[in-house]
Amino acid sequence: VTVAKAQAARPRPKTPPQRSRLELAVETALRNAPYTGLRAVQCRVREGMAILRGEVTSFFLKQVAQETARKIDGVDLVVNLVSVQPPRE
Protein backbone atom coordinates (compact mmCIF):
# COMPACT_ATOMS: atom_id res chain seq x y z
CA VAL A 1 0.00 0.00 0.00
CA THR A 2 1.41 3.34 -0.92
CA VAL A 3 1.49 6.23 1.53
CA ALA A 4 -0.99 8.20 -0.61
CA LYS A 5 -3.48 5.31 -0.59
CA ALA A 6 -3.06 4.78 3.15
CA GLN A 7 -3.71 8.47 3.82
CA ALA A 8 -6.73 8.50 1.52
CA ALA A 9 -8.20 5.47 3.29
CA ARG A 10 -7.92 7.05 6.73
CA PRO A 11 -11.10 8.79 7.83
CA ARG A 12 -10.60 12.50 8.18
CA PRO A 13 -11.42 14.07 11.51
CA LYS A 14 -14.77 15.80 11.47
CA THR A 15 -14.50 19.55 11.58
CA PRO A 16 -17.30 21.56 13.08
CA PRO A 17 -19.55 23.16 10.48
CA GLN A 18 -18.75 26.74 9.60
CA ARG A 19 -20.99 29.20 11.38
CA SER A 20 -23.11 31.22 8.98
CA ARG A 21 -23.14 34.99 8.95
CA LEU A 22 -26.70 34.94 10.34
CA GLU A 23 -25.81 32.55 13.17
CA LEU A 24 -22.94 34.79 14.18
CA ALA A 25 -25.13 37.89 13.94
CA VAL A 26 -27.84 36.38 16.16
CA GLU A 27 -25.38 35.04 18.73
CA THR A 28 -23.52 38.37 18.80
CA ALA A 29 -26.80 40.19 19.41
CA LEU A 30 -27.65 37.76 22.22
CA ARG A 31 -24.20 38.24 23.80
CA ASN A 32 -24.47 42.03 23.57
CA ALA A 33 -27.97 42.19 25.06
CA PRO A 34 -28.22 43.77 28.50
CA TYR A 35 -29.31 40.42 30.00
CA THR A 36 -26.43 38.10 30.85
CA GLY A 37 -28.81 35.14 30.92
CA LEU A 38 -29.00 35.23 27.12
CA ARG A 39 -25.34 34.29 26.75
CA ALA A 40 -26.24 30.62 27.17
CA VAL A 41 -28.57 30.65 24.14
CA GLN A 42 -27.21 29.12 20.94
CA CYS A 43 -28.52 29.61 17.43
CA ARG A 44 -28.51 27.69 14.17
CA VAL A 45 -29.94 29.23 11.01
CA ARG A 46 -31.23 27.27 8.03
CA GLU A 47 -32.77 29.07 5.06
CA GLY A 48 -33.77 32.11 7.12
CA MET A 49 -35.13 30.05 10.04
CA ALA A 50 -33.31 30.70 13.33
CA ILE A 51 -33.49 27.85 15.82
CA LEU A 52 -32.72 28.90 19.39
CA ARG A 53 -31.62 26.39 22.04
CA GLY A 54 -30.36 26.67 25.58
CA GLU A 55 -31.64 27.50 29.04
CA VAL A 56 -32.73 30.75 30.64
CA THR A 57 -34.15 31.51 34.07
CA SER A 58 -37.45 33.16 33.05
CA PHE A 59 -40.09 33.28 30.35
CA PHE A 60 -39.23 36.97 29.96
CA LEU A 61 -35.66 36.06 28.93
CA LYS A 62 -36.99 33.41 26.56
CA GLN A 63 -39.12 36.06 24.85
CA VAL A 64 -36.22 38.55 24.77
CA ALA A 65 -34.05 35.92 23.06
CA GLN A 66 -36.75 35.34 20.45
CA GLU A 67 -37.23 39.05 19.76
CA THR A 68 -33.48 39.62 19.59
CA ALA A 69 -33.16 36.94 16.91
CA ARG A 70 -36.24 38.15 15.04
CA LYS A 71 -34.75 41.63 14.60
CA ILE A 72 -31.70 40.35 12.68
CA ASP A 73 -31.93 41.15 8.98
CA GLY A 74 -32.22 37.86 7.08
CA VAL A 75 -34.04 35.96 9.83
CA ASP A 76 -37.54 35.21 8.55
CA LEU A 77 -38.73 32.81 11.25
CA VAL A 78 -37.65 32.01 14.81
CA VAL A 79 -38.15 28.58 16.38
CA ASN A 80 -37.70 29.10 20.10
CA LEU A 81 -36.64 25.82 21.75
CA VAL A 82 -35.13 27.61 24.75
CA SER A 83 -36.14 25.98 28.03
CA VAL A 84 -36.94 27.88 31.20
CA GLN A 85 -35.30 26.65 34.39
CA PRO A 86 -36.12 28.98 37.30
CA PRO A 87 -33.15 29.70 39.55
CA ARG A 88 -32.75 27.42 42.53
CA GLU A 89 -33.19 29.04 45.89
Coordinates of C-alpha atoms in Angstrom, one line a residue:
V1 CA 0.0 0.0 0.0
T2 CA 1.4 3.3 -0.9
V3 CA 1.5 6.2 1.5
A4 CA -1.0 8.2 -0.6
K5 CA -3.5 5.3 -0.6
A6 CA -3.1 4.8 3.2
Q7 CA -3.7 8.5 3.8
A8 CA -6.7 8.5 1.5
A9 CA -8.2 5.5 3.3
R10 CA -7.9 7.1 6.7
P11 CA -11.1 8.8 7.8
R12 CA -10.6 12.5 8.2
P13 CA -11.4 14.1 11.5
K14 CA -14.8 15.8 11.5
T15 CA -14.5 19.5 11.6
P16 CA -17.3 21.6 13.1
P17 CA -19.6 23.2 10.5
Q18 CA -18.8 26.7 9.6
R19 CA -21.0 29.2 11.4
S20 CA -23.1 31.2 9.0
R21 CA -23.1 35.0 8.9
L22 CA -26.7 34.9 10.3
E23 CA -25.8 32.6 13.2
L24 CA -22.9 34.8 14.2
A25 CA -25.1 37.9 13.9
V26 CA -27.8 36.4 16.2
E27 CA -25.4 35.0 18.7
T28 CA -23.5 38.4 18.8
A29 CA -26.8 40.2 19.4
L30 CA -27.6 37.8 22.2
R31 CA -24.2 38.2 23.8
N32 CA -24.5 42.0 23.6
A33 CA -28.0 42.2 25.1
P34 CA -28.2 43.8 28.5
Y35 CA -29.3 40.4 30.0
T36 CA -26.4 38.1 30.8
G37 CA -28.8 35.1 30.9
L38 CA -29.0 35.2 27.1
R39 CA -25.3 34.3 26.8
A40 CA -26.2 30.6 27.2
V41 CA -28.6 30.6 24.1
Q42 CA -27.2 29.1 20.9
C43 CA -28.5 29.6 17.4
R44 CA -28.5 27.7 14.2
V45 CA -29.9 29.2 11.0
R46 CA -31.2 27.3 8.0
E47 CA -32.8 29.1 5.1
G48 CA -33.8 32.1 7.1
M49 CA -35.1 30.1 10.0
A50 CA -33.3 30.7 13.3
I51 CA -33.5 27.8 15.8
L52 CA -32.7 28.9 19.4
R53 CA -31.6 26.4 22.0
G54 CA -30.4 26.7 25.6
E55 CA -31.6 27.5 29.0
V56 CA -32.7 30.7 30.6
T57 CA -34.2 31.5 34.1
S58 CA -37.4 33.2 33.1
F59 CA -40.1 33.3 30.3
F60 CA -39.2 37.0 30.0
L61 CA -35.7 36.1 28.9
K62 CA -37.0 33.4 26.6
Q63 CA -39.1 36.1 24.9
V64 CA -36.2 38.6 24.8
A65 CA -34.1 35.9 23.1
Q66 CA -36.7 35.3 20.5
E67 CA -37.2 39.1 19.8
T68 CA -33.5 39.6 19.6
A69 CA -33.2 36.9 16.9
R70 CA -36.2 38.1 15.0
K71 CA -34.7 41.6 14.6
I72 CA -31.7 40.3 12.7
D73 CA -31.9 41.1 9.0
G74 CA -32.2 37.9 7.1
V75 CA -34.0 36.0 9.8
D76 CA -37.5 35.2 8.6
L77 CA -38.7 32.8 11.3
V78 CA -37.6 32.0 14.8
V79 CA -38.1 28.6 16.4
N80 CA -37.7 29.1 20.1
L81 CA -36.6 25.8 21.8
V82 CA -35.1 27.6 24.7
S83 CA -36.1 26.0 28.0
V84 CA -36.9 27.9 31.2
Q85 CA -35.3 26.7 34.4
P86 CA -36.1 29.0 37.3
P87 CA -33.1 29.7 39.6
R88 CA -32.8 27.4 42.5
E89 CA -33.2 29.0 45.9

